[in-house]
Coordinates of C-alpha atoms in Angstrom, one line a residue:
X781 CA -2.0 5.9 -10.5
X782 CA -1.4 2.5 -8.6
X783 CA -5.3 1.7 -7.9
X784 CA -5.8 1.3 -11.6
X785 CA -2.7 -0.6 -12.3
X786 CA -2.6 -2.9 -9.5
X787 CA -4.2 -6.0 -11.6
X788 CA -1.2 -5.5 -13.8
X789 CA 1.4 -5.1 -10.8
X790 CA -0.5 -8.4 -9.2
X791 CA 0.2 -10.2 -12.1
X792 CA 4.0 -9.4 -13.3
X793 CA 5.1 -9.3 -9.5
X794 CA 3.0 -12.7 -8.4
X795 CA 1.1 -10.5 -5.6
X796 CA -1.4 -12.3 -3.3
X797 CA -4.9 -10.7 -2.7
X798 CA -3.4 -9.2 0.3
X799 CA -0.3 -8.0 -0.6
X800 CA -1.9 -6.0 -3.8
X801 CA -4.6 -4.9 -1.5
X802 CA -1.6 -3.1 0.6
X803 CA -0.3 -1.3 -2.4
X804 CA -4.0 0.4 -3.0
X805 CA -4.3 1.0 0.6
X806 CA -0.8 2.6 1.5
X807 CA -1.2 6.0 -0.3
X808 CA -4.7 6.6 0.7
X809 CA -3.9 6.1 4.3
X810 CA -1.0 8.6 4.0
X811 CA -3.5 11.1 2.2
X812 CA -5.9 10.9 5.1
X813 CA -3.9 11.1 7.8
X814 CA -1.9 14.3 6.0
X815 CA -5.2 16.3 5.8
X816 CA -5.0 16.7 9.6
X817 CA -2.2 18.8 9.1
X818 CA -3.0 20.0 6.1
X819 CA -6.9 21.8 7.3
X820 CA -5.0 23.9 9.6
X821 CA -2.3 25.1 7.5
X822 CA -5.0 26.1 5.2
X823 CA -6.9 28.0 8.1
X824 CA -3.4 29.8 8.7
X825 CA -1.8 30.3 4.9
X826 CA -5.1 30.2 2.7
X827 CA -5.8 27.5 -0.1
X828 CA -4.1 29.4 -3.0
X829 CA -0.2 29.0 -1.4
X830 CA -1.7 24.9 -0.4
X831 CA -3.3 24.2 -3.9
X832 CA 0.6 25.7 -5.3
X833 CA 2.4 23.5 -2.3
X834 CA 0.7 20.3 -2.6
X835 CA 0.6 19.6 -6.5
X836 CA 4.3 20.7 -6.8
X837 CA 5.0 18.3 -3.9
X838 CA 2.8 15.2 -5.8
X839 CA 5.6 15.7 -8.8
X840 CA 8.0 13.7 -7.5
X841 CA 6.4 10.9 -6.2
X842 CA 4.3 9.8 -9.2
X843 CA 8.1 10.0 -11.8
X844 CA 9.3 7.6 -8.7
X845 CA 6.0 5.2 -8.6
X846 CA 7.0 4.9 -12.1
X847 CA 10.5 3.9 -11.6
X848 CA 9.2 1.8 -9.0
X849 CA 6.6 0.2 -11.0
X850 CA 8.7 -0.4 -14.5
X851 CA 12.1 -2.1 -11.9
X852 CA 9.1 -4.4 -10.7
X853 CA 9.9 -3.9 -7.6
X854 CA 6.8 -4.0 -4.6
X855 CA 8.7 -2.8 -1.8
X856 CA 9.8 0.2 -3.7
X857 CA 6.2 0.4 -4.8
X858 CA 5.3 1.0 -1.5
X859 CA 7.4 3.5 -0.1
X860 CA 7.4 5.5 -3.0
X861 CA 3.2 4.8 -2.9
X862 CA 3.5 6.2 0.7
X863 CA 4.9 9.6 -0.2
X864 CA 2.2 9.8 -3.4
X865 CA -0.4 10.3 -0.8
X866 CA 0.7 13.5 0.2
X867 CA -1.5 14.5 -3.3
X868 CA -4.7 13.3 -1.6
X869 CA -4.1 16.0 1.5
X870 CA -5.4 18.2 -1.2
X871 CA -9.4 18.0 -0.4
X872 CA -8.4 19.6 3.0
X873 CA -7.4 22.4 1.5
X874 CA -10.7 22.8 -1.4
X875 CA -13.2 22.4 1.3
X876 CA -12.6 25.8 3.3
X877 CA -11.5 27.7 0.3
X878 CA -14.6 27.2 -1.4
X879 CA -16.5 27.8 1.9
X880 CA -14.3 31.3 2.0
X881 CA -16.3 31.9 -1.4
X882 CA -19.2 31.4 -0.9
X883 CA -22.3 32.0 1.9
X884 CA -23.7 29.3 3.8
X885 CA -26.8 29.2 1.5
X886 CA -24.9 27.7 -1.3
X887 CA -21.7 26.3 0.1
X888 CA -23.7 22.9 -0.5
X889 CA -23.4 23.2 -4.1
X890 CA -20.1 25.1 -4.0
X891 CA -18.4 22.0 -1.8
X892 CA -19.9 19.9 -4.5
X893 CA -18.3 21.0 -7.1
X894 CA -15.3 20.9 -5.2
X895 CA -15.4 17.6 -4.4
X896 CA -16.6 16.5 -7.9
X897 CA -12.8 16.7 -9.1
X898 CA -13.2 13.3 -7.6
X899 CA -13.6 13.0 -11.3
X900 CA -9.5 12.7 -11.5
X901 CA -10.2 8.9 -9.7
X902 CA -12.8 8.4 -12.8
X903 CA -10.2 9.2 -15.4
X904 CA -7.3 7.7 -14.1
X905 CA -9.1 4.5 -13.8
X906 CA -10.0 5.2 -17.5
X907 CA -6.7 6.6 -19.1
X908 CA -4.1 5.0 -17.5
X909 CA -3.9 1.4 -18.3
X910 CA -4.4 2.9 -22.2
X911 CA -1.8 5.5 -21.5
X912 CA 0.0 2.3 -20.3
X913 CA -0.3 0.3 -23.7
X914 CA 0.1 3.7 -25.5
X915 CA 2.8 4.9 -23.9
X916 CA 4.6 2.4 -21.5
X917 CA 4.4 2.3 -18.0
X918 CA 7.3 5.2 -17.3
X919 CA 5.7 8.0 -20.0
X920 CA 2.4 7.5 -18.5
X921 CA 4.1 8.7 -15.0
X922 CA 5.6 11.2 -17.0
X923 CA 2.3 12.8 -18.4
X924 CA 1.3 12.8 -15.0
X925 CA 3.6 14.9 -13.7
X926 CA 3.3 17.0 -16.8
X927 CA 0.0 17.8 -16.0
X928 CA 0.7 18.2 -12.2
X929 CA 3.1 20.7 -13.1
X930 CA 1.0 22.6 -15.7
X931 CA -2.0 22.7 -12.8
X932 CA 0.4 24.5 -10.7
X933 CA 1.4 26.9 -12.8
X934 CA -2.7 27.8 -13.1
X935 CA -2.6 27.8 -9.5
X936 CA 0.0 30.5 -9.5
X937 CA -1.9 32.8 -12.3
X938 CA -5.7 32.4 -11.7
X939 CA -5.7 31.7 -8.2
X940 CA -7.0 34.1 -5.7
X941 CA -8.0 33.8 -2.2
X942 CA -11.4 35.3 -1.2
X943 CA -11.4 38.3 0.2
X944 CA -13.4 37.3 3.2
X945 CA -9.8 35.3 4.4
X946 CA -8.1 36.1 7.3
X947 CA -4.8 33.9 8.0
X948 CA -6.2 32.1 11.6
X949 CA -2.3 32.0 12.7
X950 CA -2.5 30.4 16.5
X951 CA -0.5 27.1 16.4
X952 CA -1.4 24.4 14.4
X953 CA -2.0 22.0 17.9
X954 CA -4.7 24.5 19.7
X955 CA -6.4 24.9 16.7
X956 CA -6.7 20.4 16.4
X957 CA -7.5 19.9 20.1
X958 CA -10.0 22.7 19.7
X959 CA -11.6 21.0 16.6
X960 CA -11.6 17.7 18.6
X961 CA -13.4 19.0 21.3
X962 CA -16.6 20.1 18.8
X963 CA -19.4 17.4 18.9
X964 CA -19.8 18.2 15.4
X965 CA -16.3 17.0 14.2
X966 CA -16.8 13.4 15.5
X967 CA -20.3 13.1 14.2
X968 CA -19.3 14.3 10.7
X969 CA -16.1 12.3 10.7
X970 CA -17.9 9.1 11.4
X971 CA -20.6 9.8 8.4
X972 CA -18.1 10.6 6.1
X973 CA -15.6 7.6 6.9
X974 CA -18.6 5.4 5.6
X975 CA -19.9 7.4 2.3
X976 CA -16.6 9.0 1.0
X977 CA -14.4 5.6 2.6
X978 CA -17.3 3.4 0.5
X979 CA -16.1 5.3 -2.9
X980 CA -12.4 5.4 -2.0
X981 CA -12.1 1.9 -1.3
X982 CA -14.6 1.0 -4.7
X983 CA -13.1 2.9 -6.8
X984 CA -9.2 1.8 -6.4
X985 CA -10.5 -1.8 -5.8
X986 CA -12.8 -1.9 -8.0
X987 CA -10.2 -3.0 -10.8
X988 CA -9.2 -6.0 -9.0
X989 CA -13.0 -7.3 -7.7
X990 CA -14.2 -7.0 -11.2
X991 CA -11.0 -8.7 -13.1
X992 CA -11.3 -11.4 -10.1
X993 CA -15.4 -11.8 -10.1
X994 CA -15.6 -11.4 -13.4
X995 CA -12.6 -12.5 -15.2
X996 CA -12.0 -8.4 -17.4
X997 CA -9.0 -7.4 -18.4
X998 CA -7.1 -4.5 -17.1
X999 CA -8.2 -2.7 -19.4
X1000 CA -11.6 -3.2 -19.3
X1001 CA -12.0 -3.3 -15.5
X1002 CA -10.6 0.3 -15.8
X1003 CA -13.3 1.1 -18.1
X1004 CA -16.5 -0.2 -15.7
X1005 CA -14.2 1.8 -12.6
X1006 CA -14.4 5.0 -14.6
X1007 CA -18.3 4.7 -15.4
X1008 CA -18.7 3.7 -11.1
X1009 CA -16.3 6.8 -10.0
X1010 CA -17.8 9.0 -12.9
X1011 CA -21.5 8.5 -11.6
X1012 CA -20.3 9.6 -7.9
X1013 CA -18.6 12.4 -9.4
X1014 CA -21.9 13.9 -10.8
X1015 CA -23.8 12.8 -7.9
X1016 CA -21.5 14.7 -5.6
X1017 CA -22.4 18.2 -6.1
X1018 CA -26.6 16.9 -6.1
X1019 CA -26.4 15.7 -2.7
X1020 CA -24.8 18.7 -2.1
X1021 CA -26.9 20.8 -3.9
X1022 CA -29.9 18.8 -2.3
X1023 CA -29.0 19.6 1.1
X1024 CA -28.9 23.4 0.2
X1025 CA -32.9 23.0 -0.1
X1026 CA -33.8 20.2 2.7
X1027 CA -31.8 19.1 5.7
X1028 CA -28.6 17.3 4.8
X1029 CA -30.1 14.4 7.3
X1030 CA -32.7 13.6 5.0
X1031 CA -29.6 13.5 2.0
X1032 CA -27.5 11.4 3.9
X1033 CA -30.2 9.0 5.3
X1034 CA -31.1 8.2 1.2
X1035 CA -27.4 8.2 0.8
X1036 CA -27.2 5.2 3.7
X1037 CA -30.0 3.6 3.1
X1038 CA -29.1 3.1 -0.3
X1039 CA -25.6 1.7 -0.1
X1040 CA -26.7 -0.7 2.1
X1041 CA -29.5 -2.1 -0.2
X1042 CA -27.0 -1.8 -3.5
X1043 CA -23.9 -4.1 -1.6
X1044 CA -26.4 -6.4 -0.4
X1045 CA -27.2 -7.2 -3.9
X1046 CA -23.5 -7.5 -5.1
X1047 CA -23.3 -10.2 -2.8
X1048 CA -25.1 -12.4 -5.2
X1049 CA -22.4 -11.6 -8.0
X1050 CA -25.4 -10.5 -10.4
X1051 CA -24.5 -11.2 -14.0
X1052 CA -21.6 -8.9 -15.7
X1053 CA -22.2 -6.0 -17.4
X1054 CA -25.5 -4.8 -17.1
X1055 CA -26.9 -6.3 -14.1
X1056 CA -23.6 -5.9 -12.2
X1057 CA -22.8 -2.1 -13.4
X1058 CA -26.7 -1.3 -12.6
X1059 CA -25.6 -2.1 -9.5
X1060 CA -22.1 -1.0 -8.9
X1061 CA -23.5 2.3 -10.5
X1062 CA -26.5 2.7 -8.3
X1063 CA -23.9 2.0 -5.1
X1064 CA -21.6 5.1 -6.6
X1065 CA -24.6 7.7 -6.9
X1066 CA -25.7 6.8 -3.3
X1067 CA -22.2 7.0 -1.7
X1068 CA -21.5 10.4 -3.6
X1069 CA -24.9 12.0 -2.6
X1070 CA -24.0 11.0 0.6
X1071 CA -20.3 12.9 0.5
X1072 CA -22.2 16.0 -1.1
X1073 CA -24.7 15.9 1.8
X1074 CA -22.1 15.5 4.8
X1075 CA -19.8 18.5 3.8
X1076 CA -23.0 20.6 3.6
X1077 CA -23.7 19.7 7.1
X1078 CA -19.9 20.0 7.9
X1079 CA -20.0 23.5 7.0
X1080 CA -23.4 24.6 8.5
X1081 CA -22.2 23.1 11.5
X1082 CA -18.6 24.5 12.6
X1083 CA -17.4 27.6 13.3
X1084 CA -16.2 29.6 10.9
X1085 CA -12.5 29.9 12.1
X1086 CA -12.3 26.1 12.7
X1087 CA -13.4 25.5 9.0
X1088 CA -10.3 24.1 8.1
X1089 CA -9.4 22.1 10.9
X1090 CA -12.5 20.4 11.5
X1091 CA -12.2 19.6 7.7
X1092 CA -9.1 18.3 7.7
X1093 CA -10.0 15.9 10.5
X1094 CA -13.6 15.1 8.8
X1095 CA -11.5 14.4 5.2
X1096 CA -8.8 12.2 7.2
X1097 CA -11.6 10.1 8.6
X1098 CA -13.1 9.7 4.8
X1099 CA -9.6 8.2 3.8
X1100 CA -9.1 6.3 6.7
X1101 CA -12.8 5.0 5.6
X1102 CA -10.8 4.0 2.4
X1103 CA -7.8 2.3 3.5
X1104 CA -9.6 -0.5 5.7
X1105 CA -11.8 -1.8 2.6
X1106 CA -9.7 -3.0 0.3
X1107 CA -7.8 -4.9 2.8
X1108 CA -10.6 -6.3 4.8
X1109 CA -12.0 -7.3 1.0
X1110 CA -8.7 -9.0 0.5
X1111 CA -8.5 -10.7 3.4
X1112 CA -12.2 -12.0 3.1
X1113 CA -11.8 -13.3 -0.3
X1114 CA -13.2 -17.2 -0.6
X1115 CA -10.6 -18.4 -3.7
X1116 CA -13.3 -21.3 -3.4
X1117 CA -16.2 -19.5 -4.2
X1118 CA -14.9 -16.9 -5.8
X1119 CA -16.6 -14.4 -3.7
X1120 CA -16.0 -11.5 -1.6
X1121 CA -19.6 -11.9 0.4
X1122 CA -18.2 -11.3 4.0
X1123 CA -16.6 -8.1 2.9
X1124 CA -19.7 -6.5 1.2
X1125 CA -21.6 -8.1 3.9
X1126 CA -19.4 -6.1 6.5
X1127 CA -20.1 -3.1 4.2
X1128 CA -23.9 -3.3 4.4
X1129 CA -24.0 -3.9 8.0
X1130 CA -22.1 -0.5 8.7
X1131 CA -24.4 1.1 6.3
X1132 CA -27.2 0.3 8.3
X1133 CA -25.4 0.9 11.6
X1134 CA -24.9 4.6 10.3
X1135 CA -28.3 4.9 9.1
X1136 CA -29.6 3.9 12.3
X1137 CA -27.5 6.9 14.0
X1138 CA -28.2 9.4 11.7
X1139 CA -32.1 8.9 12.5
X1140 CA -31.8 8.5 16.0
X1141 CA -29.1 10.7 17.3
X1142 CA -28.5 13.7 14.9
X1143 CA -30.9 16.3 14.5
X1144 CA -32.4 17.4 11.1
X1145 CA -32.0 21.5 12.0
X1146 CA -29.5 23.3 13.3
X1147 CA -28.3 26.9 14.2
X1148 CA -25.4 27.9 11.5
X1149 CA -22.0 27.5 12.6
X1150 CA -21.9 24.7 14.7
X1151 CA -24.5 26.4 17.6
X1152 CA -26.2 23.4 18.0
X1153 CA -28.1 22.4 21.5
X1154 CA -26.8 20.2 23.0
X1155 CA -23.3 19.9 21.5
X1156 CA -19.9 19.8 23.2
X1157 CA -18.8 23.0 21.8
X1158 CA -16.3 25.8 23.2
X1159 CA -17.0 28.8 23.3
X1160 CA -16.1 31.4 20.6
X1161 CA -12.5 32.4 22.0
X1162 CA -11.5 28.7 22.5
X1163 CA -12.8 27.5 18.9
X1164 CA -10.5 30.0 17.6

């Protein structure tokens, strides 16, 4: 709701590059850090009551970002953007209901499809400055919440947990330090900071690089976001379908190498339209083969009562991934050259970095649930 918007907001309010950067950044920082909580509440109450919990919680703060946003006001923009995160807690809680669905062989695909309601970033970035012009600013908030409301009541009727859960109800705390003792949760969250961070921090700054680089309107910068977050979206559930059929090393290697190449290129501002959303588009399928491909590995790897919380950690790392970007790419912008070269350069160096880990340090099979050689992992009772 803010990521797509925040050309508009930059404009009426007089925002620098840094300051507009903080209002993308602020709800997807509160989002990551939430789904450490949030993993192991869904370990412990099961992903129908935290599907039903979290949308009817996200009500409230999109009607207030639209209060917020139509007084023109930034610092209410950003408290009220602070408490809108709690609706991005909510891949903590897909991730191990899925994997409650569905055996290991296809929990790859299953994950996928999960994560390809990413989809939401694609059409927001699509509908909402139209919905905007349409509508005005406080009605599109409005329809929001409609629809928020409408999912939970779908929640309530068609959702079912799988009858292979069983509520894990030690304390919350064990269960974290236990996850953060597994070898497994570290390795994964550092992958995933980079590949799910990458199309985080594209997709709700993509609007303002492209109206900056390339002079669109808001209108149209939303349209080019859509098509980038659309084409990880799709690419999602291939990397992790993929990885049910070869080694998720070999999908998330393509996935690094990939991004690295694709930013390198945006460095040279290739011409708008179809040279520069060639490009933009190639970056999103890499970076969401590479999110299908690391939750496939998450869930071979941990143990099946730690699900949860080793996913809640794993997804807090991805949106930590996406809070640094957009400010680093706001602090690095050259007004002179009308570039932001050091930030995509920053983003192709880490690509590599992680590539060169991946190859070297992780192994391309592994035991099921997270029985790897090697690893730092408790034993059964202490994973538990």
């Amino acid at each position: 709701m803010i990521g797509p918007l925040s050309t508009t907001y930059a404009g009426d309010m007089s925002l620098s590059s840094s300051e507009a950067s903080m209002l993308v950044a602020t709800p997807i920082l509160v989002g990551a850090l939430g789904r450490i909580v949030i993993g192991p509440l869904t370990d412990r109450y099961g992903g129908r009551i935290m599907f039903i919990a979290i949308t009817v919680a996200s009500i409230l703060p999109v009607i207030a970002v639209g209060f917020a946003g139509n007084a023109g006001s930034y610092p209410l923009l950003l408290v009220f953007g602070f408490f809108l995160g709690i609706a991005g807690t909510i891949f903590a809680v897909g991730i191990p209901f899925a994997n409650n669905w569905y055996d290991a062989s296809r929990r790859g695909f299953a994950t996928g499809v999960f994560g390809a309601g990413m989809v939401g970033t694609a059409l927001s970035a699509f509908f909402t400055p139209r919905f905007v012009n349409w509508f005005g600013l406080l009605a599109t908030h409005f329809i929001v919440a409609i629809a928020l409301a409408a999912t939970a009541v779908l929640c309530v009727t068609l959702m079912r947990n799988a009858p292979a859960f069983t509520p894990n109800t030690e304390p919350v705390v064990p269960k974290f330090l236990a996850a953060c003792k597994l070898r497994v949760t570290w390795e994964m969250s550092f992958l995933y900071a980079i590949v799910f961070g990458g199309f985080v921090a594209f997709s709700n700054y993509l609007p303002t690089y492209i109206k900056t680089i390339y002079g669109f309107s808001a209108v149209d910068a939303g349209t080019r976001t859509a098509a980038f977050a659309l084409a990880a979206v799709v690419a999602r559930p291939i990397g992790g379908a993929l990885s049910d059929r070869i080694p998720p090393k070999y999908v998330v290697l393509a996935s690094f190498a990939g991004t690295a190449v694709t930013a390198a290129i945006a460095t040279l501002k290739p011409a708008p339209d179809v040279w520069s959303a060639t490009d933009f588009i190639a970056m999103a399928i890499f970076l969401g083969i590479g999110t299908g491909g690391v939750f496939a590995w998450v869930a071979r790897r941990s143990p099946a009562k730690s699900v949860g919380s080793v996913t809640g950690i794993v997804a807090a790392a991805g949106g930590l991934g996406g809070y640094f970007p957009p400010l680093v790419m706001g602090a690095t912008y050259d007004s002179v050259d009308n570039d932001y070269t050091v930030g995509l350069l920053l983003l192709v160096a880490t690509a590599i970095v992680a590539l060169l880990y991946t190859l070297l340090m992780l192994k391309t099979r592994e035991p099921a649930n997270g029985a790897e050689s090697g690893a730092t992992i408790p034993s059964k009772k202490e994973s538990q």
